[in-house]
Amino acid sequence: MADKEKQEDIKSSSEQTKTASKTESKAKDTAKDAKKDAEKVTKIDPKDAKIKDLEAKNSELEDKFLRSQAEIQNMNNRHKKEVAGILKYDGQKLATEILPVIDNLERALAVEVSDDAGKQLKKGIEMVQQHMVKALTDNHVTIIDNAGKKFDPTDSQAVQTVPADKDHEKDTVVQVLQKGYKLEDRVLRPAMVVVAQ
């Protein structure tokens, strides 16, 4: 009976060893599979890495290119606006300097003359004044004519006030003392006016 028990113990220990070795073998296989999977994950093909790197660089360069194109477009738009502004108000300085000359010519024309020499001189002055006004008009300089209209402080300067009456309502221009001029929509010189209050 003791032999039988020994044989059963040997048999059971042999089975345990077999089971243990099977379990160990399975564990080794699992470890090998895990190692292979890990190698697959960690081992990236150099070509794939290079492709990914090149794609990233390409994306970065494309972004820089688009930004540069947008910046160039913005610069062109700003330049066009600046040029348009320069062309629109071209000649502003010259026009401003000519305005006192026109004022003096108009004052000379306001003088009464009776002799022939004076009349001929006045006719010459009138021709010069007309040419000057035409030159200004051709270059988009216009007279601010607001006599009898509502006073607008953006293009006129009130230098005197008079009481309002039935002919002149409150805040209307009664008289223009000195003409004002505009270049396009920019006031070169405000008109000096008398305003009813």
JSON list of C-alpha atoms in Angstrom, two decimals:
[
{"chain": "A", "resi": 1, "resn": "MET", "atom": "CA", "xyz": [0.00, 0.00, 0.00]},
{"chain": "A", "resi": 2, "resn": "ALA", "atom": "CA", "xyz": [2.85, 2.32, 0.70]},
{"chain": "A", "resi": 3, "resn": "ASP", "atom": "CA", "xyz": [4.18, 1.55, -2.76]},
{"chain": "A", "resi": 4, "resn": "LYS", "atom": "CA", "xyz": [0.84, 2.42, -4.21]},
{"chain": "A", "resi": 5, "resn": "GLU", "atom": "CA", "xyz": [0.81, 5.71, -2.38]},
{"chain": "A", "resi": 6, "resn": "LYS", "atom": "CA", "xyz": [4.36, 6.39, -3.51]},
{"chain": "A", "resi": 7, "resn": "GLN", "atom": "CA", "xyz": [3.42, 5.66, -7.07]},
{"chain": "A", "resi": 8, "resn": "GLU", "atom": "CA", "xyz": [0.39, 7.91, -6.81]},
{"chain": "A", "resi": 9, "resn": "ASP", "atom": "CA", "xyz": [2.54, 10.64, -5.25]},
{"chain": "A", "resi": 10, "resn": "ILE", "atom": "CA", "xyz": [5.08, 10.25, -8.06]},
{"chain": "A", "resi": 11, "resn": "LYS", "atom": "CA", "xyz": [2.31, 10.23, -10.61]},
{"chain": "A", "resi": 12, "resn": "SER", "atom": "CA", "xyz": [0.68, 13.30, -9.11]},
{"chain": "A", "resi": 13, "resn": "SER", "atom": "CA", "xyz": [4.01, 15.11, -8.77]},
{"chain": "A", "resi": 14, "resn": "SER", "atom": "CA", "xyz": [4.82, 14.16, -12.38]},
{"chain": "A", "resi": 15, "resn": "GLU", "atom": "CA", "xyz": [1.46, 15.54, -13.47]},
{"chain": "A", "resi": 16, "resn": "GLN", "atom": "CA", "xyz": [2.10, 18.69, -11.45]},
{"chain": "A", "resi": 17, "resn": "THR", "atom": "CA", "xyz": [5.50, 19.04, -13.09]},
{"chain": "A", "resi": 18, "resn": "LYS", "atom": "CA", "xyz": [3.93, 18.56, -16.51]},
{"chain": "A", "resi": 19, "resn": "THR", "atom": "CA", "xyz": [1.22, 21.11, -15.70]},
{"chain": "A", "resi": 20, "resn": "ALA", "atom": "CA", "xyz": [3.82, 23.50, -14.34]},
{"chain": "A", "resi": 21, "resn": "SER", "atom": "CA", "xyz": [6.00, 23.09, -17.40]},
{"chain": "A", "resi": 22, "resn": "LYS", "atom": "CA", "xyz": [2.96, 23.57, -19.66]},
{"chain": "A", "resi": 23, "resn": "THR", "atom": "CA", "xyz": [2.05, 26.73, -17.75]},
{"chain": "A", "resi": 24, "resn": "GLU", "atom": "CA", "xyz": [5.67, 27.88, -17.92]},
{"chain": "A", "resi": 25, "resn": "SER", "atom": "CA", "xyz": [5.74, 27.10, -21.64]},
{"chain": "A", "resi": 26, "resn": "LYS", "atom": "CA", "xyz": [2.51, 29.06, -22.14]},
{"chain": "A", "resi": 27, "resn": "ALA", "atom": "CA", "xyz": [3.93, 31.93, -20.12]},
{"chain": "A", "resi": 28, "resn": "LYS", "atom": "CA", "xyz": [7.10, 31.88, -22.26]},
{"chain": "A", "resi": 29, "resn": "ASP", "atom": "CA", "xyz": [5.01, 31.84, -25.44]},
{"chain": "A", "resi": 30, "resn": "THR", "atom": "CA", "xyz": [2.91, 34.72, -24.15]},
{"chain": "A", "resi": 31, "resn": "ALA", "atom": "CA", "xyz": [6.09, 36.62, -23.21]},
{"chain": "A", "resi": 32, "resn": "LYS", "atom": "CA", "xyz": [7.52, 35.93, -26.67]},
{"chain": "A", "resi": 33, "resn": "ASP", "atom": "CA", "xyz": [4.33, 37.14, -28.34]},
{"chain": "A", "resi": 34, "resn": "ALA", "atom": "CA", "xyz": [4.30, 40.24, -26.15]},
{"chain": "A", "resi": 35, "resn": "LYS", "atom": "CA", "xyz": [7.96, 40.85, -26.98]},
{"chain": "A", "resi": 36, "resn": "LYS", "atom": "CA", "xyz": [7.24, 40.48, -30.70]},
{"chain": "A", "resi": 37, "resn": "ASP", "atom": "CA", "xyz": [4.30, 42.87, -30.41]},
{"chain": "A", "resi": 38, "resn": "ALA", "atom": "CA", "xyz": [6.45, 45.32, -28.49]},
{"chain": "A", "resi": 39, "resn": "GLU", "atom": "CA", "xyz": [9.17, 45.08, -31.13]},
{"chain": "A", "resi": 40, "resn": "LYS", "atom": "CA", "xyz": [6.57, 45.73, -33.80]},
{"chain": "A", "resi": 41, "resn": "VAL", "atom": "CA", "xyz": [5.36, 48.79, -31.91]},
{"chain": "A", "resi": 42, "resn": "THR", "atom": "CA", "xyz": [8.81, 50.13, -31.09]},
{"chain": "A", "resi": 43, "resn": "LYS", "atom": "CA", "xyz": [10.37, 49.13, -34.37]},
{"chain": "A", "resi": 44, "resn": "ILE", "atom": "CA", "xyz": [9.18, 51.75, -36.86]},
{"chain": "A", "resi": 45, "resn": "ASP", "atom": "CA", "xyz": [10.29, 51.33, -40.36]},
{"chain": "A", "resi": 46, "resn": "PRO", "atom": "CA", "xyz": [12.87, 54.06, -41.15]},
{"chain": "A", "resi": 47, "resn": "LYS", "atom": "CA", "xyz": [11.01, 54.82, -44.38]},
{"chain": "A", "resi": 48, "resn": "ASP", "atom": "CA", "xyz": [7.78, 55.43, -42.47]},
{"chain": "A", "resi": 49, "resn": "ALA", "atom": "CA", "xyz": [9.58, 57.71, -40.03]},
{"chain": "A", "resi": 50, "resn": "LYS", "atom": "CA", "xyz": [11.14, 59.64, -42.90]},
{"chain": "A", "resi": 51, "resn": "ILE", "atom": "CA", "xyz": [7.75, 59.97, -44.64]},
{"chain": "A", "resi": 52, "resn": "LYS", "atom": "CA", "xyz": [6.14, 61.27, -41.45]},
{"chain": "A", "resi": 53, "resn": "ASP", "atom": "CA", "xyz": [9.00, 63.74, -40.97]},
{"chain": "A", "resi": 54, "resn": "LEU", "atom": "CA", "xyz": [8.74, 64.95, -44.55]},
{"chain": "A", "resi": 55, "resn": "GLU", "atom": "CA", "xyz": [4.95, 65.29, -44.25]},
{"chain": "A", "resi": 56, "resn": "ALA", "atom": "CA", "xyz": [5.39, 67.41, -41.11]},
{"chain": "A", "resi": 57, "resn": "LYS", "atom": "CA", "xyz": [7.98, 69.60, -42.84]},
{"chain": "A", "resi": 58, "resn": "ASN", "atom": "CA", "xyz": [5.76, 69.89, -45.91]},
{"chain": "A", "resi": 59, "resn": "SER", "atom": "CA", "xyz": [2.82, 70.96, -43.76]},
{"chain": "A", "resi": 60, "resn": "GLU", "atom": "CA", "xyz": [4.98, 73.53, -41.96]},
{"chain": "A", "resi": 61, "resn": "LEU", "atom": "CA", "xyz": [6.32, 74.93, -45.25]},
{"chain": "A", "resi": 62, "resn": "GLU", "atom": "CA", "xyz": [2.83, 75.07, -46.74]},
{"chain": "A", "resi": 63, "resn": "ASP", "atom": "CA", "xyz": [1.64, 77.01, -43.69]},
{"chain": "A", "resi": 64, "resn": "LYS", "atom": "CA", "xyz": [4.56, 79.45, -44.00]},
{"chain": "A", "resi": 65, "resn": "PHE", "atom": "CA", "xyz": [3.87, 79.83, -47.72]},
{"chain": "A", "resi": 66, "resn": "LEU", "atom": "CA", "xyz": [0.18, 80.61, -47.14]},
{"chain": "A", "resi": 67, "resn": "ARG", "atom": "CA", "xyz": [1.05, 83.12, -44.43]},
{"chain": "A", "resi": 68, "resn": "SER", "atom": "CA", "xyz": [3.61, 84.78, -46.72]},
{"chain": "A", "resi": 69, "resn": "GLN", "atom": "CA", "xyz": [1.07, 84.96, -49.54]},
{"chain": "A", "resi": 70, "resn": "ALA", "atom": "CA", "xyz": [-1.47, 86.57, -47.19]},
{"chain": "A", "resi": 71, "resn": "GLU", "atom": "CA", "xyz": [1.13, 89.08, -45.98]},
{"chain": "A", "resi": 72, "resn": "ILE", "atom": "CA", "xyz": [2.08, 89.98, -49.56]},
{"chain": "A", "resi": 73, "resn": "GLN", "atom": "CA", "xyz": [-1.61, 90.44, -50.43]},
{"chain": "A", "resi": 74, "resn": "ASN", "atom": "CA", "xyz": [-2.06, 92.70, -47.39]},
{"chain": "A", "resi": 75, "resn": "MET", "atom": "CA", "xyz": [1.00, 94.74, -48.36]},
{"chain": "A", "resi": 76, "resn": "ASN", "atom": "CA", "xyz": [-0.33, 95.13, -51.91]},
{"chain": "A", "resi": 77, "resn": "ASN", "atom": "CA", "xyz": [-3.72, 96.28, -50.60]},
{"chain": "A", "resi": 78, "resn": "ARG", "atom": "CA", "xyz": [-2.09, 98.81, -48.24]},
{"chain": "A", "resi": 79, "resn": "HIS", "atom": "CA", "xyz": [0.12, 100.06, -51.07]},
{"chain": "A", "resi": 80, "resn": "LYS", "atom": "CA", "xyz": [-2.88, 100.49, -53.40]},
{"chain": "A", "resi": 81, "resn": "LYS", "atom": "CA", "xyz": [-4.72, 102.46, -50.71]},
{"chain": "A", "resi": 82, "resn": "GLU", "atom": "CA", "xyz": [-1.70, 104.68, -50.10]},
{"chain": "A", "resi": 83, "resn": "VAL", "atom": "CA", "xyz": [-1.22, 105.33, -53.82]},
{"chain": "A", "resi": 84, "resn": "ALA", "atom": "CA", "xyz": [-4.95, 106.06, -54.23]},
{"chain": "A", "resi": 85, "resn": "GLY", "atom": "CA", "xyz": [-4.76, 108.52, -51.32]},
{"chain": "A", "resi": 86, "resn": "ILE", "atom": "CA", "xyz": [-1.68, 110.19, -52.77]},
{"chain": "A", "resi": 87, "resn": "LEU", "atom": "CA", "xyz": [-3.28, 110.49, -56.21]},
{"chain": "A", "resi": 88, "resn": "LYS", "atom": "CA", "xyz": [-6.59, 111.67, -54.76]},
{"chain": "A", "resi": 89, "resn": "TYR", "atom": "CA", "xyz": [-4.97, 114.53, -52.84]},
{"chain": "A", "resi": 90, "resn": "ASP", "atom": "CA", "xyz": [-2.16, 115.14, -55.31]},
{"chain": "A", "resi": 91, "resn": "GLY", "atom": "CA", "xyz": [-1.42, 118.83, -55.64]},
{"chain": "A", "resi": 92, "resn": "GLN", "atom": "CA", "xyz": [-2.84, 119.80, -52.26]},
{"chain": "A", "resi": 93, "resn": "LYS", "atom": "CA", "xyz": [0.23, 121.83, -51.30]},
{"chain": "A", "resi": 94, "resn": "LEU", "atom": "CA", "xyz": [0.32, 123.69, -54.61]},
{"chain": "A", "resi": 95, "resn": "ALA", "atom": "CA", "xyz": [-3.41, 124.43, -54.48]},
{"chain": "A", "resi": 96, "resn": "THR", "atom": "CA", "xyz": [-3.11, 125.73, -50.91]},
{"chain": "A", "resi": 97, "resn": "GLU", "atom": "CA", "xyz": [-0.31, 128.07, -51.93]},
{"chain": "A", "resi": 98, "resn": "ILE", "atom": "CA", "xyz": [-2.23, 129.35, -54.98]},
{"chain": "A", "resi": 99, "resn": "LEU", "atom": "CA", "xyz": [-5.35, 130.29, -52.98]},
{"chain": "A", "resi": 100, "resn": "PRO", "atom": "CA", "xyz": [-3.92, 133.61, -51.66]},
{"chain": "A", "resi": 101, "resn": "VAL", "atom": "CA", "xyz": [-2.97, 134.54, -55.24]},
{"chain": "A", "resi": 102, "resn": "ILE", "atom": "CA", "xyz": [-6.58, 133.99, -56.36]},
{"chain": "A", "resi": 103, "resn": "ASP", "atom": "CA", "xyz": [-7.79, 136.08, -53.39]},
{"chain": "A", "resi": 104, "resn": "ASN", "atom": "CA", "xyz": [-5.51, 138.95, -54.45]},
{"chain": "A", "resi": 105, "resn": "LEU", "atom": "CA", "xyz": [-6.65, 138.71, -58.07]},
{"chain": "A", "resi": 106, "resn": "GLU", "atom": "CA", "xyz": [-10.30, 138.86, -56.94]},
{"chain": "A", "resi": 107, "resn": "ARG", "atom": "CA", "xyz": [-9.54, 141.92, -54.77]},
{"chain": "A", "resi": 108, "resn": "ALA", "atom": "CA", "xyz": [-7.90, 143.57, -57.76]},
{"chain": "A", "resi": 109, "resn": "LEU", "atom": "CA", "xyz": [-11.00, 142.83, -59.86]},
{"chain": "A", "resi": 110, "resn": "ALA", "atom": "CA", "xyz": [-13.22, 144.42, -57.18]},
{"chain": "A", "resi": 111, "resn": "VAL", "atom": "CA", "xyz": [-11.53, 147.81, -57.70]},
{"chain": "A", "resi": 112, "resn": "GLU", "atom": "CA", "xyz": [-13.54, 150.21, -59.89]},
{"chain": "A", "resi": 113, "resn": "VAL", "atom": "CA", "xyz": [-11.65, 151.67, -62.85]},
{"chain": "A", "resi": 114, "resn": "SER", "atom": "CA", "xyz": [-12.79, 154.38, -65.25]},
{"chain": "A", "resi": 115, "resn": "ASP", "atom": "CA", "xyz": [-9.97, 154.94, -67.74]},
{"chain": "A", "resi": 116, "resn": "ASP", "atom": "CA", "xyz": [-9.12, 152.71, -70.71]},
{"chain": "A", "resi": 117, "resn": "ALA", "atom": "CA", "xyz": [-5.69, 151.66, -69.38]},
{"chain": "A", "resi": 118, "resn": "GLY", "atom": "CA", "xyz": [-7.26, 150.57, -66.08]},
{"chain": "A", "resi": 119, "resn": "LYS", "atom": "CA", "xyz": [-9.98, 148.65, -67.92]},
{"chain": "A", "resi": 120, "resn": "GLN", "atom": "CA", "xyz": [-7.40, 146.83, -70.07]},
{"chain": "A", "resi": 121, "resn": "LEU", "atom": "CA", "xyz": [-5.34, 145.99, -66.97]},
{"chain": "A", "resi": 122, "resn": "LYS", "atom": "CA", "xyz": [-8.46, 144.76, -65.21]},
{"chain": "A", "resi": 123, "resn": "LYS", "atom": "CA", "xyz": [-9.35, 142.62, -68.25]},
{"chain": "A", "resi": 124, "resn": "GLY", "atom": "CA", "xyz": [-5.84, 141.02, -68.12]},
{"chain": "A", "resi": 125, "resn": "ILE", "atom": "CA", "xyz": [-6.20, 140.35, -64.40]},
{"chain": "A", "resi": 126, "resn": "GLU", "atom": "CA", "xyz": [-9.65, 138.82, -65.00]},
{"chain": "A", "resi": 127, "resn": "MET", "atom": "CA", "xyz": [-8.21, 136.46, -67.64]},
{"chain": "A", "resi": 128, "resn": "VAL", "atom": "CA", "xyz": [-5.42, 135.34, -65.26]},
{"chain": "A", "resi": 129, "resn": "GLN", "atom": "CA", "xyz": [-7.93, 134.81, -62.46]},
{"chain": "A", "resi": 130, "resn": "GLN", "atom": "CA", "xyz": [-10.21, 132.74, -64.72]},
{"chain": "A", "resi": 131, "resn": "HIS", "atom": "CA", "xyz": [-7.30, 130.55, -65.83]},
{"chain": "A", "resi": 132, "resn": "MET", "atom": "CA", "xyz": [-6.25, 130.02, -62.22]},
{"chain": "A", "resi": 133, "resn": "VAL", "atom": "CA", "xyz": [-9.78, 129.04, -61.18]},
{"chain": "A", "resi": 134, "resn": "LYS", "atom": "CA", "xyz": [-10.07, 126.69, -64.17]},
{"chain": "A", "resi": 135, "resn": "ALA", "atom": "CA", "xyz": [-6.73, 125.06, -63.29]},
{"chain": "A", "resi": 136, "resn": "LEU", "atom": "CA", "xyz": [-7.95, 124.49, -59.74]},
{"chain": "A", "resi": 137, "resn": "THR", "atom": "CA", "xyz": [-11.32, 123.14, -60.93]},
{"chain": "A", "resi": 138, "resn": "ASP", "atom": "CA", "xyz": [-9.59, 120.77, -63.37]},
{"chain": "A", "resi": 139, "resn": "ASN", "atom": "CA", "xyz": [-7.63, 119.42, -60.42]},
{"chain": "A", "resi": 140, "resn": "HIS", "atom": "CA", "xyz": [-10.77, 118.79, -58.32]},
{"chain": "A", "resi": 141, "resn": "VAL", "atom": "CA", "xyz": [-10.48, 121.92, -56.16]},
{"chain": "A", "resi": 142, "resn": "THR", "atom": "CA", "xyz": [-13.94, 123.40, -55.57]},
{"chain": "A", "resi": 143, "resn": "ILE", "atom": "CA", "xyz": [-15.18, 126.57, -53.90]},
{"chain": "A", "resi": 144, "resn": "ILE", "atom": "CA", "xyz": [-17.14, 126.17, -50.68]},
{"chain": "A", "resi": 145, "resn": "ASP", "atom": "CA", "xyz": [-20.22, 128.20, -51.52]},
{"chain": "A", "resi": 146, "resn": "ASN", "atom": "CA", "xyz": [-22.52, 128.29, -48.51]},
{"chain": "A", "resi": 147, "resn": "ALA", "atom": "CA", "xyz": [-24.04, 131.78, -48.48]},
{"chain": "A", "resi": 148, "resn": "GLY", "atom": "CA", "xyz": [-27.67, 131.49, -47.36]},
{"chain": "A", "resi": 149, "resn": "LYS", "atom": "CA", "xyz": [-27.19, 127.86, -46.28]},
{"chain": "A", "resi": 150, "resn": "LYS", "atom": "CA", "xyz": [-27.03, 126.30, -42.81]},
{"chain": "A", "resi": 151, "resn": "PHE", "atom": "CA", "xyz": [-23.69, 126.93, -41.10]},
{"chain": "A", "resi": 152, "resn": "ASP", "atom": "CA", "xyz": [-21.45, 123.82, -41.17]},
{"chain": "A", "resi": 153, "resn": "PRO", "atom": "CA", "xyz": [-18.39, 124.06, -38.88]},
{"chain": "A", "resi": 154, "resn": "THR", "atom": "CA", "xyz": [-16.61, 121.28, -40.82]},
{"chain": "A", "resi": 155, "resn": "ASP", "atom": "CA", "xyz": [-16.08, 123.51, -43.85]},
{"chain": "A", "resi": 156, "resn": "SER", "atom": "CA", "xyz": [-16.66, 127.05, -42.52]},
{"chain": "A", "resi": 157, "resn": "GLN", "atom": "CA", "xyz": [-15.31, 129.26, -39.78]},
{"chain": "A", "resi": 158, "resn": "ALA", "atom": "CA", "xyz": [-17.63, 131.79, -38.15]},
{"chain": "A", "resi": 159, "resn": "VAL", "atom": "CA", "xyz": [-15.71, 135.03, -37.62]},
{"chain": "A", "resi": 160, "resn": "GLN", "atom": "CA", "xyz": [-18.70, 137.21, -36.86]},
{"chain": "A", "resi": 161, "resn": "THR", "atom": "CA", "xyz": [-22.33, 136.83, -35.82]},
{"chain": "A", "resi": 162, "resn": "VAL", "atom": "CA", "xyz": [-25.37, 139.01, -36.50]},
{"chain": "A", "resi": 163, "resn": "PRO", "atom": "CA", "xyz": [-28.87, 138.81, -35.06]},
{"chain": "A", "resi": 164, "resn": "ALA", "atom": "CA", "xyz": [-31.23, 136.49, -36.95]},
{"chain": "A", "resi": 165, "resn": "ASP", "atom": "CA", "xyz": [-34.07, 138.17, -38.85]},
{"chain": "A", "resi": 166, "resn": "LYS", "atom": "CA", "xyz": [-36.85, 137.19, -41.27]},
{"chain": "A", "resi": 167, "resn": "ASP", "atom": "CA", "xyz": [-34.38, 136.98, -44.21]},
{"chain": "A", "resi": 168, "resn": "HIS", "atom": "CA", "xyz": [-31.78, 134.97, -42.31]},
{"chain": "A", "resi": 169, "resn": "GLU", "atom": "CA", "xyz": [-32.79, 132.18, -39.96]},
{"chain": "A", "resi": 170, "resn": "LYS", "atom": "CA", "xyz": [-30.75, 131.21, -36.96]},
{"chain": "A", "resi": 171, "resn": "ASP", "atom": "CA", "xyz": [-27.50, 129.32, -37.76]},
{"chain": "A", "resi": 172, "resn": "THR", "atom": "CA", "xyz": [-27.45, 130.30, -41.44]},
{"chain": "A", "resi": 173, "resn": "VAL", "atom": "CA", "xyz": [-24.57, 131.93, -43.29]},
{"chain": "A", "resi": 174, "resn": "VAL", "atom": "CA", "xyz": [-25.36, 135.58, -43.92]},
{"chain": "A", "resi": 175, "resn": "GLN", "atom": "CA", "xyz": [-22.18, 136.58, -45.78]},
{"chain": "A", "resi": 176, "resn": "VAL", "atom": "CA", "xyz": [-18.95, 134.96, -46.97]},
{"chain": "A", "resi": 177, "resn": "LEU", "atom": "CA", "xyz": [-15.97, 137.16, -46.07]},
{"chain": "A", "resi": 178, "resn": "GLN", "atom": "CA", "xyz": [-13.35, 134.84, -47.59]},
{"chain": "A", "resi": 179, "resn": "LYS", "atom": "CA", "xyz": [-14.06, 131.89, -49.90]},
{"chain": "A", "resi": 180, "resn": "GLY", "atom": "CA", "xyz": [-13.23, 128.43, -48.74]},
{"chain": "A", "resi": 181, "resn": "TYR", "atom": "CA", "xyz": [-11.89, 125.63, -50.93]},
{"chain": "A", "resi": 182, "resn": "LYS", "atom": "CA", "xyz": [-12.03, 121.82, -50.93]},
{"chain": "A", "resi": 183, "resn": "LEU", "atom": "CA", "xyz": [-9.87, 119.24, -52.67]},
{"chain": "A", "resi": 184, "resn": "GLU", "atom": "CA", "xyz": [-12.15, 116.24, -53.30]},
{"chain": "A", "resi": 185, "resn": "ASP", "atom": "CA", "xyz": [-13.65, 115.79, -49.81]},
{"chain": "A", "resi": 186, "resn": "ARG", "atom": "CA", "xyz": [-10.80, 117.45, -47.87]},
{"chain": "A", "resi": 187, "resn": "VAL", "atom": "CA", "xyz": [-11.07, 121.09, -46.79]},
{"chain": "A", "resi": 188, "resn": "LEU", "atom": "CA", "xyz": [-8.03, 123.05, -47.97]},
{"chain": "A", "resi": 189, "resn": "ARG", "atom": "CA", "xyz": [-9.19, 126.26, -46.37]},
{"chain": "A", "resi": 190, "resn": "PRO", "atom": "CA", "xyz": [-12.45, 126.85, -44.50]},
{"chain": "A", "resi": 191, "resn": "ALA", "atom": "CA", "xyz": [-14.70, 129.69, -45.63]},
{"chain": "A", "resi": 192, "resn": "MET", "atom": "CA", "xyz": [-14.73, 132.68, -43.29]},
{"chain": "A", "resi": 193, "resn": "VAL", "atom": "CA", "xyz": [-18.35, 133.59, -42.79]},
{"chain": "A", "resi": 194, "resn": "VAL", "atom": "CA", "xyz": [-20.83, 135.74, -40.90]},
{"chain": "A", "resi": 195, "resn": "VAL", "atom": "CA", "xyz": [-23.50, 133.65, -39.16]},
{"chain": "A", "resi": 196, "resn": "ALA", "atom": "CA", "xyz": [-26.97, 134.65, -37.97]},
{"chain": "A", "resi": 197, "resn": "GLN", "atom": "CA", "xyz": [-27.61, 133.94, -34.29]}
]
